[in-house]
XYZ file of N, CA and C in Angstrom:
486
model
N 50.480 122.350 -79.043
C 49.663 121.359 -79.712
C 49.816 121.560 -81.215
N 50.103 120.469 -81.927
C 50.281 120.630 -83.371
C 48.933 120.615 -84.088
N 48.955 120.826 -85.371
C 47.726 120.999 -86.157
C 46.909 119.717 -86.238
N 47.567 118.556 -86.325
C 46.815 117.303 -86.435
C 46.076 116.991 -85.133
N 46.720 117.171 -83.998
C 46.075 116.923 -82.719
C 44.940 117.920 -82.507
N 45.172 119.163 -82.860
C 44.143 120.181 -82.724
C 42.938 119.841 -83.603
N 43.163 119.302 -84.784
C 42.099 118.906 -85.691
C 41.240 117.826 -85.056
N 41.866 116.898 -84.327
C 41.120 115.823 -83.690
C 40.178 116.364 -82.620
N 40.539 117.438 -81.958
C 39.674 117.979 -80.918
C 38.647 118.963 -81.469
N 38.811 119.427 -82.681
C 37.802 120.294 -83.291
C 36.556 119.519 -83.679
N 36.728 118.255 -84.034
C 35.593 117.448 -84.472
C 35.319 116.357 -83.444
N 34.145 116.315 -82.840
C 33.840 115.360 -81.773
C 33.999 113.890 -82.201
N 33.708 113.573 -83.456
C 33.827 112.195 -83.907
C 35.296 111.758 -83.913
N 36.180 112.631 -84.372
C 37.600 112.310 -84.370
C 38.134 112.220 -82.939
N 37.602 113.038 -82.053
C 38.003 112.978 -80.649
C 37.585 111.646 -80.029
N 36.383 111.199 -80.339
C 35.902 109.912 -79.831
C 36.754 108.772 -80.395
N 37.087 108.843 -81.669
C 37.937 107.820 -82.282
C 39.308 107.797 -81.613
N 39.876 108.974 -81.389
C 41.190 109.083 -80.763
C 41.159 108.490 -79.348
N 40.112 108.763 -78.591
C 39.965 108.232 -77.242
C 39.826 106.712 -77.269
N 39.031 106.193 -78.195
C 38.860 104.744 -78.304
C 40.165 104.069 -78.703
N 40.947 104.696 -79.564
C 42.221 104.136 -79.976
C 43.174 104.022 -78.788
N 43.271 105.078 -77.998
C 44.154 105.034 -76.835
C 43.669 104.025 -75.802
N 42.357 103.947 -75.619
C 41.798 102.976 -74.683
C 42.100 101.544 -75.152
N 41.942 101.274 -76.432
C 42.237 99.964 -77.008
C 43.716 99.613 -76.821
N 44.596 100.570 -77.099
C 46.026 100.325 -76.926
C 46.379 100.077 -75.458
N 45.721 100.781 -74.562
C 45.953 100.593 -73.132
C 45.538 99.180 -72.700
N 44.389 98.708 -73.147
C 43.918 97.355 -72.836
C 44.858 96.317 -73.442
N 45.268 96.521 -74.687
C 46.199 95.591 -75.335
C 47.522 95.526 -74.579
N 47.977 96.660 -74.071
C 49.217 96.674 -73.316
C 49.112 95.773 -72.092
N 48.000 95.856 -71.348
C 47.833 95.023 -70.172
C 47.719 93.548 -70.543
N 47.074 93.242 -71.641
C 46.985 91.847 -72.086
C 48.380 91.303 -72.372
N 49.193 92.047 -73.099
C 50.550 91.603 -73.414
C 51.375 91.487 -72.139
N 51.250 92.448 -71.238
C 51.995 92.424 -69.984
C 51.672 91.165 -69.183
N 50.384 90.846 -69.022
C 50.004 89.676 -68.236
C 50.381 88.373 -68.936
N 50.341 88.345 -70.260
C 50.777 87.141 -70.983
C 52.272 86.926 -70.814
N 53.045 87.991 -70.826
C 54.493 87.866 -70.621
C 54.771 87.379 -69.206
N 54.104 87.940 -68.216
C 54.301 87.507 -66.833
C 53.886 86.042 -66.678
N 52.769 85.654 -67.284
C 52.345 84.251 -67.238
C 53.349 83.332 -67.903
N 53.940 83.781 -69.012
C 54.930 82.966 -69.704
C 56.211 82.840 -68.895
N 56.565 83.872 -68.169
C 57.757 83.788 -67.316
C 57.579 82.666 -66.297
N 56.403 82.592 -65.683
C 56.164 81.550 -64.686
C 55.957 80.175 -65.320
N 55.453 80.106 -66.536
C 55.179 78.845 -67.212
C 56.439 78.167 -67.724
N 57.469 78.935 -68.020
C 58.672 78.404 -68.654
C 59.474 77.552 -67.674
N 59.576 76.252 -67.967
C 60.327 75.350 -67.103
C 61.823 75.399 -67.382
N 62.231 75.948 -68.514
C 63.659 75.982 -68.841
C 64.392 77.110 -68.108
N 63.655 78.087 -67.615
C 64.278 79.177 -66.856
C 64.520 78.744 -65.418
N 65.643 79.138 -64.880
C 65.902 78.871 -63.462
C 65.111 79.872 -62.616
N 65.146 79.679 -61.334
C 64.458 80.612 -60.435
C 65.023 82.013 -60.529
N 66.353 82.117 -60.661
C 66.980 83.438 -60.785
C 66.642 84.072 -62.121
N 66.552 83.261 -63.165
C 66.177 83.798 -64.474
C 64.763 84.356 -64.466
N 63.864 83.613 -63.824
C 62.476 84.086 -63.713
C 62.414 85.373 -62.889
N 63.188 85.394 -61.807
C 63.209 86.591 -60.963
C 63.747 87.792 -61.732
N 64.825 87.576 -62.485
C 65.408 88.675 -63.270
C 64.442 89.222 -64.302
N 63.811 88.334 -65.070
C 62.847 88.789 -66.075
C 61.670 89.499 -65.410
N 61.184 88.955 -64.313
C 60.033 89.560 -63.638
C 60.366 90.951 -63.116
N 61.538 91.116 -62.517
C 61.949 92.437 -62.033
C 62.092 93.403 -63.206
N 62.690 92.929 -64.296
C 62.865 93.771 -65.481
C 61.517 94.219 -66.040
N 60.551 93.291 -66.084
C 59.227 93.623 -66.625
C 58.457 94.544 -65.685
N 58.665 94.413 -64.379
C 57.925 95.261 -63.441
C 58.566 96.637 -63.294
N 59.901 96.692 -63.229
C 60.581 97.977 -63.021
C 60.535 98.838 -64.283
N 60.826 98.249 -65.428
C 60.764 98.967 -66.708
C 59.769 98.246 -67.615
N 58.470 98.452 -67.394
C 57.475 97.606 -68.064
C 57.515 97.676 -69.594
N 57.572 98.861 -70.174
C 57.545 98.936 -71.634
C 58.786 98.305 -72.244
N 59.935 98.682 -71.747
C 61.181 98.143 -72.261
C 61.301 96.650 -71.938
N 60.932 96.257 -70.730
C 61.021 94.860 -70.316
C 60.170 93.943 -71.168
N 58.937 94.355 -71.442
C 58.046 93.528 -72.264
C 58.557 93.458 -73.697
N 58.992 94.575 -74.237
C 59.495 94.561 -75.609
C 60.743 93.696 -75.744
N 61.673 93.806 -74.807
C 62.881 92.985 -74.853
C 62.516 91.513 -74.680
N 61.584 91.202 -73.781
C 61.166 89.811 -73.580
C 60.552 89.246 -74.853
N 59.686 90.016 -75.488
C 59.054 89.545 -76.717
C 60.075 89.333 -77.835
N 61.069 90.195 -77.909
C 62.098 90.039 -78.936
C 62.973 88.826 -78.620
N 63.384 88.685 -77.370
C 64.322 87.630 -76.995
C 63.663 86.258 -76.892
N 62.451 86.201 -76.374
C 61.839 84.903 -76.082
C 60.454 84.726 -76.680
N 60.060 85.592 -77.596
C 58.715 85.548 -78.164
C 58.408 84.286 -78.941
N 59.383 83.772 -79.685
C 59.167 82.576 -80.489
C 58.874 81.372 -79.593
N 59.675 81.219 -78.546
C 59.455 80.111 -77.615
C 58.183 80.299 -76.797
N 57.769 81.539 -76.641
C 56.546 81.837 -75.903
C 55.351 81.181 -76.598
N 55.288 81.295 -77.896
C 54.216 80.662 -78.661
C 54.280 79.150 -78.583
N 55.477 78.593 -78.632
C 55.630 77.133 -78.542
C 55.168 76.608 -77.185
N 55.503 77.325 -76.133
C 55.071 76.897 -74.801
C 53.558 76.959 -74.677
N 52.963 77.965 -75.255
C 51.507 78.084 -75.182
C 50.821 76.955 -75.941
N 51.362 76.602 -77.116
C 50.802 75.492 -77.895
C 50.982 74.180 -77.141
N 52.145 73.971 -76.521
C 52.387 72.746 -75.751
C 51.419 72.642 -74.573
N 51.157 73.758 -73.912
C 50.222 73.741 -72.793
C 48.809 73.447 -73.281
N 48.415 74.020 -74.402
C 47.077 73.759 -74.949
C 46.926 72.288 -75.330
N 47.967 71.712 -75.925
C 47.917 70.282 -76.278
C 47.824 69.415 -75.034
N 48.573 69.755 -74.001
C 48.536 68.979 -72.757
C 47.150 69.057 -72.107
N 46.548 70.234 -72.125
C 45.200 70.383 -71.566
C 44.185 69.584 -72.375
N 44.320 69.607 -73.699
C 43.400 68.850 -74.552
C 43.564 67.351 -74.317
N 44.801 66.901 -74.184
C 45.051 65.490 -73.935
C 44.488 65.066 -72.582
N 44.660 65.895 -71.564
C 44.101 65.586 -70.245
C 42.581 65.534 -70.298
N 41.974 66.446 -71.033
C 40.517 66.449 -71.174
C 40.050 65.201 -71.903
N 40.727 64.836 -72.994
C 40.357 63.639 -73.753
C 40.483 62.382 -72.900
N 41.537 62.305 -72.107
C 41.724 61.163 -71.215
C 40.600 61.095 -70.186
N 40.246 62.234 -69.636
C 39.153 62.280 -68.658
C 37.840 61.829 -69.291
N 37.559 62.304 -70.493
C 36.312 61.929 -71.168
C 36.295 60.431 -71.461
N 37.428 59.888 -71.941
C 37.488 58.456 -72.231
C 37.265 57.631 -70.974
N 37.920 58.015 -69.888
C 37.758 57.262 -68.641
C 36.335 57.350 -68.113
N 35.747 58.523 -68.220
C 34.387 58.703 -67.720
C 33.377 57.968 -68.585
N 33.540 58.046 -69.900
C 32.598 57.386 -70.808
C 32.726 55.870 -70.725
N 33.935 55.368 -70.641
C 34.141 53.928 -70.572
C 33.771 53.396 -69.206
N 33.821 54.270 -68.241
C 33.595 53.850 -66.855
C 32.152 53.562 -66.568
N 31.602 54.370 -65.756
C 30.300 54.070 -65.226
C 30.453 53.002 -64.158
N 31.645 52.430 -64.092
C 31.936 51.414 -63.092
C 32.306 52.124 -61.791
N 31.871 51.544 -60.721
C 32.225 52.152 -59.444
C 33.558 51.598 -58.975
N 34.214 52.306 -58.141
C 35.508 51.870 -57.629
C 35.302 50.811 -56.551
N 36.369 50.125 -56.203
C 36.268 49.088 -55.183
C 35.923 49.693 -53.824
N 36.346 50.918 -53.582
C 36.010 51.578 -52.314
C 34.498 51.795 -52.220
N 33.884 52.230 -53.324
C 32.431 52.418 -53.332
C 31.710 51.091 -53.133
N 32.219 50.029 -53.782
C 31.595 48.716 -53.648
C 31.694 48.203 -52.214
N 32.850 48.399 -51.598
C 33.008 47.950 -50.215
C 32.111 48.741 -49.269
N 31.950 50.024 -49.524
C 31.052 50.839 -48.688
C 29.614 50.352 -48.828
N 29.205 50.034 -50.075
C 27.858 49.525 -50.304
C 27.656 48.183 -49.597
N 28.663 47.300 -49.691
C 28.574 46.007 -49.014
C 28.470 46.180 -47.500
N 29.237 47.101 -46.962
C 29.196 47.347 -45.525
C 27.817 47.834 -45.091
N 27.211 48.693 -45.895
C 25.855 49.165 -45.586
C 24.855 48.016 -45.632
N 25.008 47.130 -46.635
C 24.100 45.983 -46.745
C 24.242 45.063 -45.539
N 25.463 44.860 -45.079
C 25.686 44.010 -43.903
C 25.105 44.677 -42.662
N 25.257 45.997 -42.555
C 24.724 46.714 -41.391
C 23.202 46.652 -41.352
N 22.552 46.657 -42.512
C 21.087 46.559 -42.572
C 20.605 45.130 -42.340
N 21.518 44.150 -42.483
C 21.131 42.756 -42.305
C 20.715 42.088 -43.599
N 20.977 42.718 -44.728
C 20.615 42.126 -46.023
C 21.513 40.949 -46.383
N 22.758 40.970 -45.932
C 23.672 39.859 -46.194
C 24.324 39.438 -44.883
N 24.767 38.195 -44.842
C 25.416 37.683 -43.636
C 26.888 38.061 -43.654
N 27.548 37.789 -42.527
C 28.981 38.081 -42.446
C 29.774 37.227 -43.427
N 29.361 35.986 -43.615
C 30.059 35.100 -44.553
C 29.900 35.612 -45.986
N 28.705 36.041 -46.336
C 28.486 36.599 -47.681
C 29.283 37.880 -47.871
N 29.345 38.684 -46.835
C 30.133 39.908 -46.899
C 31.610 39.596 -47.124
N 32.134 38.604 -46.413
C 33.549 38.250 -46.544
C 33.852 37.741 -47.950
N 32.972 36.894 -48.495
C 33.188 36.386 -49.857
C 33.119 37.497 -50.888
N 32.133 38.379 -50.765
C 31.985 39.487 -51.718
C 33.164 40.444 -51.614
N 33.635 40.660 -50.411
C 34.801 41.529 -50.205
C 36.037 40.937 -50.868
N 36.226 39.619 -50.720
C 37.360 38.958 -51.370
C 37.284 39.093 -52.884
N 36.075 38.944 -53.432
C 35.903 39.064 -54.888
C 36.225 40.479 -55.349
N 35.758 41.470 -54.619
C 36.010 42.865 -54.994
C 37.493 43.188 -54.911
N 38.140 42.756 -53.832
C 39.553 43.072 -53.659
C 40.440 42.319 -54.645
N 40.009 41.144 -55.073
C 40.806 40.409 -56.064
C 40.536 40.923 -57.471
N 39.388 41.572 -57.673
C 39.044 42.112 -58.993
C 38.626 41.040 -59.964
N 38.192 39.881 -59.467
C 37.853 38.758 -60.334
C 36.525 38.931 -61.044
N 35.561 39.563 -60.418
C 34.230 39.697 -61.015
C 33.789 41.144 -60.947
N 32.867 41.550 -61.827
C 32.335 42.907 -61.765
C 31.655 43.166 -60.428
N 31.612 44.418 -60.051
C 31.083 44.806 -58.751
C 29.626 44.446 -58.588
N 28.836 44.483 -59.639
C 27.415 44.183 -59.549
C 27.154 42.751 -59.162
N 28.065 41.820 -59.499
C 27.872 40.428 -59.186
C 28.377 40.079 -57.804
N 29.198 40.908 -57.213
C 29.788 40.606 -55.917
C 28.757 40.602 -54.805
N 27.773 41.471 -54.852
C 26.794 41.562 -53.776
C 25.746 40.474 -53.868
N 25.664 39.759 -55.012
C 24.661 38.716 -55.151
C 25.224 37.353 -54.792
N 26.407 37.317 -54.200
C 27.014 36.053 -53.795
C 26.204 35.464 -52.657
N 25.924 34.176 -52.754
C 25.174 33.509 -51.694
C 26.089 32.558 -50.973
N 25.690 32.179 -49.775
C 26.519 31.272 -48.996
C 26.292 29.845 -49.467
N 27.370 29.082 -49.521
C 27.314 27.695 -49.929
C 27.451 26.841 -48.673
N 26.576 25.842 -48.523
C 26.681 25.001 -47.329
C 28.039 24.290 -47.315
N 28.639 24.244 -46.171
C 29.901 23.557 -46.014
C 31.108 24.415 -46.353
N 30.915 25.641 -46.856
C 32.043 26.501 -47.192
C 32.595 27.092 -45.910
N 33.879 27.052 -45.778
C 34.482 27.594 -44.562
C 35.097 28.946 -44.866
N 34.319 29.982 -44.631
C 34.787 31.351 -44.840
C 34.754 32.050 -43.500
N 35.895 32.504 -43.019
C 35.883 33.191 -41.729
C 35.092 34.492 -41.818
N 34.326 34.768 -40.813
C 33.524 35.979 -40.816
C 34.364 37.167 -40.353
N 34.055 38.315 -40.914
C 34.739 39.558 -40.556
C 34.193 40.079 -39.236
N 35.018 40.515 -38.339
C 34.484 41.132 -37.118
C 33.888 42.508 -37.440
N 32.824 42.858 -36.737
C 32.209 44.169 -36.943
C 33.128 45.257 -36.436
N 33.180 46.330 -37.179
C 34.044 47.452 -36.772
C 33.204 48.610 -36.350
């Protein structure tokens, strides 16, 4: 044991600092290792054999494999991560826009509601058929489809019960 290491164990505070430093480096190593493995799988430009080769290299010789990967492909690793973050943000923004603009129910939900109304006897078969045609054609909003009334003399074939 050299003098500097021995000095660290003579003073409890330096020993605690030394232990925390090694623990921090150990945690950082695992973070880098898992990020490299995640990047290997995320990269679409690598073939299956390329991914297999890098993965075997990183698992068999972890320190050397990770360092070589970071040197060889580290720059593109950051670009792929930024591209993935942008894609996730865009997907989230699209979801929020669709949800906020929506509030509209789908035609499947409208047809299910109409079917329930017909089963309860709230609307006739002719009214159900007309409302169903309106929903499937997309001509009017769903809220107006269920308020369709029958017109005398209108020839609308009734739907058979299923």
